[in-house]
GROMACS .gro file of C-alpha atoms in nm:
model
  491
    1UNK     CA    1   3.256   0.530  -3.344
    2UNK     CA    2   3.285   0.700  -3.008
    3UNK     CA    3   3.392   1.027  -3.169
    4UNK     CA    4   3.099   1.011  -3.414
    5UNK     CA    5   2.859   0.955  -3.120
    6UNK     CA    6   2.994   1.256  -2.932
    7UNK     CA    7   2.967   1.474  -3.246
    8UNK     CA    8   2.608   1.356  -3.297
    9UNK     CA    9   2.513   1.440  -2.938
   10UNK     CA   10   2.667   1.787  -2.967
   11UNK     CA   11   2.483   1.845  -3.295
   12UNK     CA   12   2.150   1.740  -3.144
   13UNK     CA   13   2.206   1.968  -2.849
   14UNK     CA   14   2.287   2.262  -3.075
   15UNK     CA   15   1.975   2.192  -3.281
   16UNK     CA   16   1.759   2.170  -2.971
   17UNK     CA   17   1.701   1.798  -3.013
   18UNK     CA   18   1.780   1.714  -2.650
   19UNK     CA   19   1.525   1.871  -2.409
   20UNK     CA   20   1.669   2.055  -2.112
   21UNK     CA   21   1.529   1.991  -1.767
   22UNK     CA   22   1.403   2.324  -1.632
   23UNK     CA   23   1.397   2.368  -1.257
   24UNK     CA   24   1.078   2.551  -1.160
   25UNK     CA   25   1.119   2.837  -0.912
   26UNK     CA   26   0.991   2.724  -0.573
   27UNK     CA   27   0.698   2.938  -0.466
   28UNK     CA   28   0.385   2.895  -0.257
   29UNK     CA   29   0.062   2.821  -0.439
   30UNK     CA   30  -0.109   3.127  -0.289
   31UNK     CA   31  -0.021   3.447  -0.105
   32UNK     CA   32  -0.288   3.590   0.125
   33UNK     CA   33  -0.259   3.942   0.265
   34UNK     CA   34  -0.495   4.016   0.555
   35UNK     CA   35  -0.514   4.380   0.666
   36UNK     CA   36  -0.723   4.456   0.976
   37UNK     CA   37  -0.823   4.820   0.958
   38UNK     CA   38  -0.737   5.016   1.275
   39UNK     CA   39  -0.591   4.715   1.457
   40UNK     CA   40  -0.354   4.821   1.733
   41UNK     CA   41  -0.058   4.590   1.791
   42UNK     CA   42  -0.167   4.525   2.150
   43UNK     CA   43  -0.502   4.383   2.033
   44UNK     CA   44  -0.310   4.062   1.965
   45UNK     CA   45  -0.289   4.023   2.341
   46UNK     CA   46  -0.559   4.248   2.491
   47UNK     CA   47  -0.836   4.034   2.343
   48UNK     CA   48  -0.655   3.704   2.398
   49UNK     CA   49  -0.921   3.576   2.639
   50UNK     CA   50  -1.176   3.613   2.357
   51UNK     CA   51  -0.972   3.424   2.100
   52UNK     CA   52  -1.012   3.056   2.021
   53UNK     CA   53  -0.732   2.818   1.927
   54UNK     CA   54  -0.760   2.820   1.549
   55UNK     CA   55  -0.755   3.190   1.464
   56UNK     CA   56  -0.526   3.465   1.590
   57UNK     CA   57  -0.374   3.236   1.852
   58UNK     CA   58  -0.281   2.995   1.575
   59UNK     CA   59  -0.115   3.275   1.381
   60UNK     CA   60   0.093   3.364   1.686
   61UNK     CA   61   0.187   3.005   1.770
   62UNK     CA   62   0.261   2.882   1.417
   63UNK     CA   63   0.373   3.208   1.260
   64UNK     CA   64   0.652   3.462   1.299
   65UNK     CA   65   0.546   3.784   1.474
   66UNK     CA   66   0.725   4.116   1.428
   67UNK     CA   67   0.638   4.267   1.765
   68UNK     CA   68   0.785   4.610   1.700
   69UNK     CA   69   0.640   4.683   1.357
   70UNK     CA   70   0.601   5.056   1.300
   71UNK     CA   71   0.457   5.293   1.041
   72UNK     CA   72   0.740   5.517   0.919
   73UNK     CA   73   0.544   5.813   0.776
   74UNK     CA   74   0.259   6.050   0.854
   75UNK     CA   75  -0.034   6.069   0.826
   76UNK     CA   76  -0.137   5.725   0.948
   77UNK     CA   77  -0.462   5.672   0.755
   78UNK     CA   78  -0.635   5.395   0.560
   79UNK     CA   79  -0.546   5.471   0.199
   80UNK     CA   80  -0.179   5.531   0.275
   81UNK     CA   81  -0.152   5.226   0.499
   82UNK     CA   82  -0.295   4.983   0.247
   83UNK     CA   83  -0.082   5.129  -0.030
   84UNK     CA   84   0.237   5.120   0.176
   85UNK     CA   85   0.184   4.756   0.280
   86UNK     CA   86   0.168   4.641  -0.080
   87UNK     CA   87   0.412   4.884  -0.248
   88UNK     CA   88   0.683   4.883   0.019
   89UNK     CA   89   0.711   5.259   0.002
   90UNK     CA   90   0.563   5.581   0.142
   91UNK     CA   91   0.345   5.868   0.014
   92UNK     CA   92   0.655   6.056  -0.103
   93UNK     CA   93   0.690   5.797  -0.379
   94UNK     CA   94   0.360   5.607  -0.420
   95UNK     CA   95   0.158   5.928  -0.434
   96UNK     CA   96  -0.137   5.829  -0.215
   97UNK     CA   97  -0.088   6.118   0.025
   98UNK     CA   98  -0.411   6.076   0.221
   99UNK     CA   99  -0.762   5.941   0.182
  100UNK     CA  100  -0.848   6.280   0.032
  101UNK     CA  101  -0.591   6.532  -0.085
  102UNK     CA  102  -0.547   6.830  -0.315
  103UNK     CA  103  -0.396   6.821  -0.663
  104UNK     CA  104  -0.347   7.161  -0.831
  105UNK     CA  105  -0.581   7.318  -0.577
  106UNK     CA  106  -0.863   7.068  -0.633
  107UNK     CA  107  -0.968   6.823  -0.364
  108UNK     CA  108  -0.978   6.462  -0.484
  109UNK     CA  109  -1.053   6.123  -0.332
  110UNK     CA  110  -0.769   5.877  -0.366
  111UNK     CA  111  -0.953   5.627  -0.590
  112UNK     CA  112  -1.223   5.826  -0.771
  113UNK     CA  113  -1.198   5.777  -1.147
  114UNK     CA  114  -1.461   5.936  -1.371
  115UNK     CA  115  -1.327   5.749  -1.676
  116UNK     CA  116  -1.459   5.415  -1.548
  117UNK     CA  117  -1.808   5.297  -1.455
  118UNK     CA  118  -1.951   5.071  -1.189
  119UNK     CA  119  -1.976   4.699  -1.251
  120UNK     CA  120  -2.243   4.522  -1.050
  121UNK     CA  121  -2.459   4.826  -0.974
  122UNK     CA  122  -2.594   5.142  -1.135
  123UNK     CA  123  -2.454   5.376  -0.868
  124UNK     CA  124  -2.142   5.592  -0.875
  125UNK     CA  125  -1.984   5.387  -0.598
  126UNK     CA  126  -1.800   5.173  -0.849
  127UNK     CA  127  -1.637   5.462  -1.034
  128UNK     CA  128  -1.302   5.382  -0.877
  129UNK     CA  129  -0.956   5.266  -0.983
  130UNK     CA  130  -0.590   5.275  -0.869
  131UNK     CA  131  -0.498   5.539  -1.130
  132UNK     CA  132  -0.365   5.786  -0.868
  133UNK     CA  133  -0.124   5.530  -0.723
  134UNK     CA  134   0.216   5.591  -0.879
  135UNK     CA  135   0.392   5.267  -0.780
  136UNK     CA  136   0.347   4.896  -0.844
  137UNK     CA  137   0.232   4.649  -0.580
  138UNK     CA  138   0.328   4.295  -0.481
  139UNK     CA  139   0.048   4.172  -0.705
  140UNK     CA  140   0.166   4.377  -1.002
  141UNK     CA  141   0.517   4.237  -0.969
  142UNK     CA  142   0.384   3.883  -0.928
  143UNK     CA  143   0.180   3.923  -1.246
  144UNK     CA  144   0.481   4.060  -1.434
  145UNK     CA  145   0.705   3.777  -1.309
  146UNK     CA  146   0.463   3.512  -1.438
  147UNK     CA  147   0.382   3.686  -1.766
  148UNK     CA  148   0.045   3.780  -1.614
  149UNK     CA  149  -0.065   3.421  -1.556
  150UNK     CA  150  -0.097   3.469  -1.178
  151UNK     CA  151  -0.438   3.575  -1.054
  152UNK     CA  152  -0.458   3.869  -0.812
  153UNK     CA  153  -0.783   3.959  -0.632
  154UNK     CA  154  -0.867   4.226  -0.373
  155UNK     CA  155  -1.173   4.222  -0.141
  156UNK     CA  156  -1.293   4.470   0.123
  157UNK     CA  157  -1.587   4.681   0.237
  158UNK     CA  158  -1.389   4.996   0.152
  159UNK     CA  159  -1.314   5.060  -0.214
  160UNK     CA  160  -0.966   5.194  -0.138
  161UNK     CA  161  -0.887   4.890   0.078
  162UNK     CA  162  -0.966   4.653  -0.210
  163UNK     CA  163  -0.826   4.858  -0.498
  164UNK     CA  164  -0.492   4.987  -0.372
  165UNK     CA  165  -0.367   4.649  -0.237
  166UNK     CA  166  -0.473   4.462  -0.551
  167UNK     CA  167  -0.276   4.698  -0.773
  168UNK     CA  168  -0.298   4.824  -1.129
  169UNK     CA  169  -0.301   4.495  -1.318
  170UNK     CA  170  -0.517   4.289  -1.082
  171UNK     CA  171  -0.775   4.048  -1.219
  172UNK     CA  172  -1.034   4.199  -0.989
  173UNK     CA  173  -1.105   4.418  -0.689
  174UNK     CA  174  -1.441   4.405  -0.512
  175UNK     CA  175  -1.590   4.639  -0.254
  176UNK     CA  176  -1.923   4.706  -0.082
  177UNK     CA  177  -2.172   4.940  -0.247
  178UNK     CA  178  -2.375   5.072   0.047
  179UNK     CA  179  -2.648   5.202  -0.183
  180UNK     CA  180  -2.692   4.887  -0.392
  181UNK     CA  181  -2.608   4.664  -0.091
  182UNK     CA  182  -2.384   4.430  -0.286
  183UNK     CA  183  -2.021   4.390  -0.385
  184UNK     CA  184  -1.917   4.579  -0.697
  185UNK     CA  185  -1.612   4.644  -0.910
  186UNK     CA  186  -1.530   4.880  -1.197
  187UNK     CA  187  -1.453   4.866  -1.567
  188UNK     CA  188  -1.088   4.917  -1.481
  189UNK     CA  189  -1.092   4.544  -1.408
  190UNK     CA  190  -1.385   4.392  -1.598
  191UNK     CA  191  -1.701   4.457  -1.796
  192UNK     CA  192  -1.922   4.225  -1.590
  193UNK     CA  193  -1.902   4.052  -1.255
  194UNK     CA  194  -1.793   3.688  -1.273
  195UNK     CA  195  -2.059   3.427  -1.205
  196UNK     CA  196  -1.924   3.345  -0.859
  197UNK     CA  197  -1.956   3.713  -0.752
  198UNK     CA  198  -2.307   3.738  -0.894
  199UNK     CA  199  -2.398   3.420  -0.706
  200UNK     CA  200  -2.258   3.557  -0.380
  201UNK     CA  201  -2.445   3.887  -0.421
  202UNK     CA  202  -2.770   3.693  -0.471
  203UNK     CA  203  -2.700   3.490  -0.159
  204UNK     CA  204  -2.683   3.802   0.062
  205UNK     CA  205  -2.998   3.974  -0.063
  206UNK     CA  206  -3.165   3.890   0.266
  207UNK     CA  207  -2.882   4.053   0.466
  208UNK     CA  208  -3.031   4.357   0.644
  209UNK     CA  209  -2.747   4.443   0.878
  210UNK     CA  210  -2.510   4.739   0.875
  211UNK     CA  211  -2.165   4.598   0.794
  212UNK     CA  212  -2.000   4.920   0.908
  213UNK     CA  213  -2.129   4.906   1.266
  214UNK     CA  214  -2.194   4.537   1.333
  215UNK     CA  215  -1.955   4.242   1.365
  216UNK     CA  216  -2.149   4.078   1.081
  217UNK     CA  217  -1.955   4.306   0.848
  218UNK     CA  218  -1.641   4.104   0.917
  219UNK     CA  219  -1.818   3.783   0.813
  220UNK     CA  220  -1.969   3.949   0.505
  221UNK     CA  221  -1.623   4.033   0.369
  222UNK     CA  222  -1.466   3.704   0.471
  223UNK     CA  223  -1.745   3.514   0.296
  224UNK     CA  224  -1.681   3.720  -0.018
  225UNK     CA  225  -1.310   3.642   0.005
  226UNK     CA  226  -1.383   3.270   0.041
  227UNK     CA  227  -1.618   3.294  -0.257
  228UNK     CA  228  -1.332   3.446  -0.458
  229UNK     CA  229  -1.097   3.173  -0.335
  230UNK     CA  230  -1.330   2.908  -0.475
  231UNK     CA  231  -1.465   3.096  -0.774
  232UNK     CA  232  -1.125   3.195  -0.909
  233UNK     CA  233  -0.966   2.863  -0.805
  234UNK     CA  234  -0.691   3.057  -0.631
  235UNK     CA  235  -0.392   2.849  -0.534
  236UNK     CA  236  -0.477   2.576  -0.783
  237UNK     CA  237  -0.285   2.705  -1.084
  238UNK     CA  238   0.068   2.640  -1.206
  239UNK     CA  239   0.165   2.992  -1.097
  240UNK     CA  240   0.130   3.160  -0.760
  241UNK     CA  241  -0.194   3.353  -0.702
  242UNK     CA  242  -0.266   3.631  -0.454
  243UNK     CA  243  -0.569   3.726  -0.245
  244UNK     CA  244  -0.568   4.063  -0.065
  245UNK     CA  245  -0.834   4.088   0.206
  246UNK     CA  246  -0.905   4.394   0.418
  247UNK     CA  247  -1.146   4.402   0.712
  248UNK     CA  248  -1.300   4.750   0.744
  249UNK     CA  249  -1.567   4.694   1.012
  250UNK     CA  250  -1.301   4.710   1.283
  251UNK     CA  251  -1.215   5.064   1.177
  252UNK     CA  252  -1.573   5.186   1.148
  253UNK     CA  253  -1.663   5.045   1.488
  254UNK     CA  254  -1.338   5.174   1.639
  255UNK     CA  255  -1.421   5.529   1.533
  256UNK     CA  256  -1.765   5.491   1.689
  257UNK     CA  257  -1.687   5.301   2.009
  258UNK     CA  258  -1.312   5.358   2.066
  259UNK     CA  259  -1.066   5.098   2.196
  260UNK     CA  260  -1.229   4.986   2.521
  261UNK     CA  261  -1.592   4.888   2.479
  262UNK     CA  262  -1.816   4.580   2.462
  263UNK     CA  263  -1.869   4.654   2.093
  264UNK     CA  264  -1.497   4.630   2.018
  265UNK     CA  265  -1.472   4.307   2.217
  266UNK     CA  266  -1.755   4.169   2.004
  267UNK     CA  267  -1.601   4.264   1.671
  268UNK     CA  268  -1.259   4.119   1.757
  269UNK     CA  269  -1.422   3.802   1.887
  270UNK     CA  270  -1.595   3.770   1.550
  271UNK     CA  271  -1.275   3.854   1.364
  272UNK     CA  272  -1.097   3.568   1.538
  273UNK     CA  273  -1.370   3.325   1.436
  274UNK     CA  274  -1.352   3.440   1.074
  275UNK     CA  275  -0.972   3.421   1.068
  276UNK     CA  276  -1.010   3.058   1.179
  277UNK     CA  277  -1.258   2.997   0.897
  278UNK     CA  278  -1.011   3.148   0.650
  279UNK     CA  279  -0.722   2.934   0.774
  280UNK     CA  280  -0.934   2.620   0.773
  281UNK     CA  281  -1.047   2.691   0.416
  282UNK     CA  282  -0.689   2.751   0.303
  283UNK     CA  283  -0.575   2.428   0.468
  284UNK     CA  284  -0.850   2.239   0.289
  285UNK     CA  285  -0.835   2.394  -0.059
  286UNK     CA  286  -0.471   2.495  -0.100
  287UNK     CA  287  -0.308   2.273   0.158
  288UNK     CA  288  -0.129   2.349   0.483
  289UNK     CA  289   0.222   2.466   0.403
  290UNK     CA  290   0.131   2.558   0.045
  291UNK     CA  291   0.021   2.916   0.117
  292UNK     CA  292   0.196   3.220   0.262
  293UNK     CA  293  -0.021   3.449   0.474
  294UNK     CA  294   0.054   3.775   0.648
  295UNK     CA  295  -0.163   3.971   0.889
  296UNK     CA  296  -0.107   4.341   0.952
  297UNK     CA  297  -0.294   4.672   0.986
  298UNK     CA  298  -0.308   4.997   0.794
  299UNK     CA  299  -0.289   5.203   1.115
  300UNK     CA  300  -0.386   5.177   1.480
  301UNK     CA  301  -0.582   5.420   1.702
  302UNK     CA  302  -0.568   5.638   2.012
  303UNK     CA  303  -0.760   5.563   2.329
  304UNK     CA  304  -1.065   5.784   2.384
  305UNK     CA  305  -0.952   6.102   2.560
  306UNK     CA  306  -1.236   6.096   2.814
  307UNK     CA  307  -1.135   5.741   2.908
  308UNK     CA  308  -0.777   5.860   2.957
  309UNK     CA  309  -0.883   6.163   3.162
  310UNK     CA  310  -1.082   5.938   3.394
  311UNK     CA  311  -0.753   5.773   3.482
  312UNK     CA  312  -0.563   6.102   3.523
  313UNK     CA  313  -0.371   6.068   3.196
  314UNK     CA  314  -0.329   6.391   2.992
  315UNK     CA  315  -0.554   6.381   2.685
  316UNK     CA  316  -0.801   6.589   2.490
  317UNK     CA  317  -0.988   6.662   2.172
  318UNK     CA  318  -0.881   6.894   1.895
  319UNK     CA  319  -1.175   7.005   1.685
  320UNK     CA  320  -0.972   7.187   1.420
  321UNK     CA  321  -0.860   7.545   1.365
  322UNK     CA  322  -0.928   7.597   0.995
  323UNK     CA  323  -1.226   7.830   1.023
  324UNK     CA  324  -1.047   8.045   1.278
  325UNK     CA  325  -0.725   8.038   1.076
  326UNK     CA  326  -0.910   8.158   0.765
  327UNK     CA  327  -1.060   8.445   0.963
  328UNK     CA  328  -0.723   8.537   1.112
  329UNK     CA  329  -0.547   8.547   0.774
  330UNK     CA  330  -0.837   8.745   0.628
  331UNK     CA  331  -0.792   9.003   0.904
  332UNK     CA  332  -0.423   9.034   0.814
  333UNK     CA  333  -0.491   9.053   0.441
  334UNK     CA  334  -0.832   9.214   0.387
  335UNK     CA  335  -0.973   9.178   0.038
  336UNK     CA  336  -0.751   8.883  -0.053
  337UNK     CA  337  -1.021   8.619  -0.017
  338UNK     CA  338  -0.985   8.274   0.133
  339UNK     CA  339  -0.622   8.170   0.146
  340UNK     CA  340  -0.679   7.824   0.303
  341UNK     CA  341  -0.810   7.537   0.092
  342UNK     CA  342  -0.863   7.298   0.382
  343UNK     CA  343  -0.719   7.059   0.639
  344UNK     CA  344  -0.701   6.681   0.653
  345UNK     CA  345  -0.513   6.458   0.899
  346UNK     CA  346  -0.356   6.767   1.060
  347UNK     CA  347  -0.218   6.891   0.726
  348UNK     CA  348  -0.312   7.243   0.618
  349UNK     CA  349  -0.340   7.318   0.247
  350UNK     CA  350  -0.305   7.679   0.129
  351UNK     CA  351  -0.446   7.816  -0.195
  352UNK     CA  352  -0.120   7.891  -0.377
  353UNK     CA  353  -0.294   8.059  -0.671
  354UNK     CA  354  -0.497   8.290  -0.449
  355UNK     CA  355  -0.188   8.383  -0.248
  356UNK     CA  356   0.006   8.465  -0.565
  357UNK     CA  357  -0.287   8.658  -0.712
  358UNK     CA  358  -0.299   8.870  -0.397
  359UNK     CA  359   0.068   8.958  -0.438
  360UNK     CA  360   0.163   8.767  -0.124
  361UNK     CA  361   0.445   8.523  -0.064
  362UNK     CA  362   0.357   8.169   0.044
  363UNK     CA  363   0.646   8.164   0.293
  364UNK     CA  364   0.507   8.475   0.465
  365UNK     CA  365   0.156   8.332   0.488
  366UNK     CA  366   0.291   8.007   0.631
  367UNK     CA  367   0.493   8.198   0.889
  368UNK     CA  368   0.189   8.402   0.995
  369UNK     CA  369  -0.023   8.089   1.023
  370UNK     CA  370   0.246   7.905   1.219
  371UNK     CA  371   0.286   8.184   1.472
  372UNK     CA  372  -0.091   8.196   1.528
  373UNK     CA  373  -0.138   7.818   1.550
  374UNK     CA  374   0.144   7.776   1.802
  375UNK     CA  375  -0.051   7.986   2.052
  376UNK     CA  376  -0.278   7.684   2.098
  377UNK     CA  377  -0.123   7.477   2.378
  378UNK     CA  378  -0.265   7.155   2.231
  379UNK     CA  379  -0.030   7.198   1.935
  380UNK     CA  380   0.327   7.090   2.009
  381UNK     CA  381   0.487   7.191   1.679
  382UNK     CA  382   0.383   7.328   1.342
  383UNK     CA  383   0.611   7.198   1.068
  384UNK     CA  384   0.665   7.349   0.725
  385UNK     CA  385   0.631   7.022   0.534
  386UNK     CA  386   0.853   7.102   0.232
  387UNK     CA  387   1.128   7.200   0.476
  388UNK     CA  388   1.067   6.929   0.735
  389UNK     CA  389   1.420   6.792   0.695
  390UNK     CA  390   1.557   7.096   0.879
  391UNK     CA  391   1.283   7.127   1.141
  392UNK     CA  392   1.393   7.135   1.504
  393UNK     CA  393   1.193   6.832   1.611
  394UNK     CA  394   1.301   6.480   1.716
  395UNK     CA  395   1.474   6.302   1.428
  396UNK     CA  396   1.238   6.000   1.407
  397UNK     CA  397   0.935   6.228   1.366
  398UNK     CA  398   1.123   6.439   1.113
  399UNK     CA  399   1.189   6.128   0.905
  400UNK     CA  400   0.822   6.028   0.920
  401UNK     CA  401   0.719   6.368   0.787
  402UNK     CA  402   0.973   6.357   0.505
  403UNK     CA  403   0.855   6.007   0.410
  404UNK     CA  404   0.494   6.120   0.409
  405UNK     CA  405   0.534   6.441   0.211
  406UNK     CA  406   0.454   6.431  -0.159
  407UNK     CA  407   0.535   6.765  -0.328
  408UNK     CA  408   0.230   6.754  -0.556
  409UNK     CA  409  -0.027   6.615  -0.313
  410UNK     CA  410   0.059   6.689   0.049
  411UNK     CA  411  -0.023   6.989   0.264
  412UNK     CA  412   0.191   7.294   0.337
  413UNK     CA  413   0.190   7.284   0.718
  414UNK     CA  414   0.159   6.990   0.956
  415UNK     CA  415   0.027   7.030   1.309
  416UNK     CA  416   0.187   6.795   1.561
  417UNK     CA  417  -0.043   6.773   1.862
  418UNK     CA  418   0.047   6.687   2.217
  419UNK     CA  419   0.042   6.311   2.288
  420UNK     CA  420  -0.308   6.169   2.323
  421UNK     CA  421  -0.467   6.483   2.177
  422UNK     CA  422  -0.636   6.412   1.846
  423UNK     CA  423  -0.874   6.551   1.588
  424UNK     CA  424  -1.223   6.496   1.724
  425UNK     CA  425  -1.499   6.696   1.885
  426UNK     CA  426  -1.395   6.834   2.224
  427UNK     CA  427  -1.682   6.701   2.435
  428UNK     CA  428  -1.727   6.530   2.771
  429UNK     CA  429  -1.970   6.287   2.608
  430UNK     CA  430  -1.745   6.186   2.315
  431UNK     CA  431  -1.704   5.806   2.304
  432UNK     CA  432  -1.509   5.746   1.983
  433UNK     CA  433  -1.155   5.775   1.860
  434UNK     CA  434  -0.948   5.838   1.549
  435UNK     CA  435  -0.594   5.811   1.412
  436UNK     CA  436  -0.354   5.993   1.182
  437UNK     CA  437  -0.060   6.099   1.397
  438UNK     CA  438   0.302   5.982   1.435
  439UNK     CA  439   0.251   5.854   1.789
  440UNK     CA  440   0.294   5.483   1.874
  441UNK     CA  441  -0.076   5.446   1.950
  442UNK     CA  442  -0.141   5.522   1.581
  443UNK     CA  443   0.179   5.382   1.430
  444UNK     CA  444   0.248   5.053   1.616
  445UNK     CA  445   0.074   4.779   1.419
  446UNK     CA  446   0.080   4.397   1.416
  447UNK     CA  447   0.271   4.195   1.159
  448UNK     CA  448   0.259   3.815   1.149
  449UNK     CA  449   0.377   3.585   0.871
  450UNK     CA  450   0.253   3.227   0.865
  451UNK     CA  451   0.270   2.929   0.633
  452UNK     CA  452   0.504   2.853   0.345
  453UNK     CA  453   0.870   2.849   0.460
  454UNK     CA  454   0.789   3.049   0.777
  455UNK     CA  455   0.925   2.917   1.106
  456UNK     CA  456   0.743   3.002   1.426
  457UNK     CA  457   0.899   3.273   1.639
  458UNK     CA  458   0.908   3.644   1.702
  459UNK     CA  459   1.137   3.945   1.705
  460UNK     CA  460   1.141   4.276   1.889
  461UNK     CA  461   1.376   4.424   1.631
  462UNK     CA  462   1.218   4.729   1.472
  463UNK     CA  463   1.050   4.657   1.139
  464UNK     CA  464   0.839   4.886   0.925
  465UNK     CA  465   0.520   4.867   0.726
  466UNK     CA  466   0.733   4.921   0.414
  467UNK     CA  467   0.926   4.599   0.485
  468UNK     CA  468   0.627   4.375   0.416
  469UNK     CA  469   0.631   4.397   0.036
  470UNK     CA  470   1.006   4.331  -0.010
  471UNK     CA  471   0.983   4.039   0.234
  472UNK     CA  472   0.704   3.871   0.037
  473UNK     CA  473   0.875   3.944  -0.295
  474UNK     CA  474   1.206   3.802  -0.171
  475UNK     CA  475   1.031   3.484  -0.063
  476UNK     CA  476   0.865   3.457  -0.405
  477UNK     CA  477   1.192   3.531  -0.589
  478UNK     CA  478   1.034   3.819  -0.779
  479UNK     CA  479   1.133   4.183  -0.817
  480UNK     CA  480   1.016   4.413  -0.539
  481UNK     CA  481   0.767   4.692  -0.632
  482UNK     CA  482   0.919   4.968  -0.842
  483UNK     CA  483   0.924   5.239  -0.571
  484UNK     CA  484   1.002   5.008  -0.278
  485UNK     CA  485   1.231   5.144  -0.005
  486UNK     CA  486   1.173   4.871   0.255
  487UNK     CA  487   1.406   4.583   0.339
  488UNK     CA  488   1.326   4.211   0.357
  489UNK     CA  489   1.272   4.080   0.709
  490UNK     CA  490   1.489   3.784   0.805
  491UNK     CA  491   1.296   3.520   0.998
   0.00000   0.00000   0.00000
């Protein structure tokens, strides 16, 4: 009898008659990525007296802060930063080489896509997609891991700051249309805005402010993110969802008012209040301990050079050399036309076709340009980007250039300016700032993890912007993005 029972049990098991208990992979209900555009690492502490207890201070007290988190490529700009956070790699591999760059001699914007149309407005501001990004994101890998059941949403004022973090397969990305004065998307994601987005757009029809130059812009985006949280029921599904938020007002106001101004104090005071609102909403709707949140930045910023000069610190503006360089090369090669396509973030792009048509060698033109540019004392080095690996410059900077160079989309020469000299008008009345260089003031950014399975603490061990994606993916037990070169951070 006993033998017959055992045989029967084995038979049932083979026929699938006995259900197997499946252990579900332990994951948070929601992942929230919060990127603060142009946030220097030291803003965590410089504005501490303006912060309340439930916002950034809470992140620092309850979360784990990577105090020495660095960007490991150049140039340090918005599109690259957002892409690198979520792909775990650099322009060399993810292909977003700048906000604007040249492909086959034609200047393109990183997200422009003429094959899609705007959703939510009749303007061209929605004709955007991630089609130029060559790598997957955290959200893409999360969607793949859950057979595309997970919901992934991106929200920002800037199109590139919503689109590139959300990824290729996202359920939606929403950005501000300054002409239509509402949040829009594109047909890459949907054919019509969901009801919750339509409702939110109707609720802000009376908003008359300028979100790019007023702290109200922070609240505008955070309210949209909270509307998405509720409207999409994020964090309330069987599978982990993701919400990627980027605050752009901080960048726009930083460019206008620099790093030390009442306006910047005001915008970071408002940011802290809105971070508190976000955390409170997550606690209420998803549950404290059920979500994983990280805060970081896409890049930082230099102090205004007039401010530095007032305190006897070497600094200055660099208003570009492209017009003069074109004239100089034209004087060397009369009748050959314009040999320089343009410059962006200190990268110089040459017209390869025009140089070849003139019977010239690109290496000779680059050498001539380098010799002329180096006469300007504001320029420390001029690096031949394809050959940066052998350049006689400090090794860490050399590695950043190699990481940032994409053979099909990056420039030919890179100008490395003296510390605290940057691309802006050279004027005694200039009050703004910018970013883009290798220097710590542009490359040292905050990174805090808080929530699900994160113990409070901090580290001064060097981490990189490319380590964020593999850290999140490791915690979720999913594959890291397909071009990822970062390493998981151990808390």
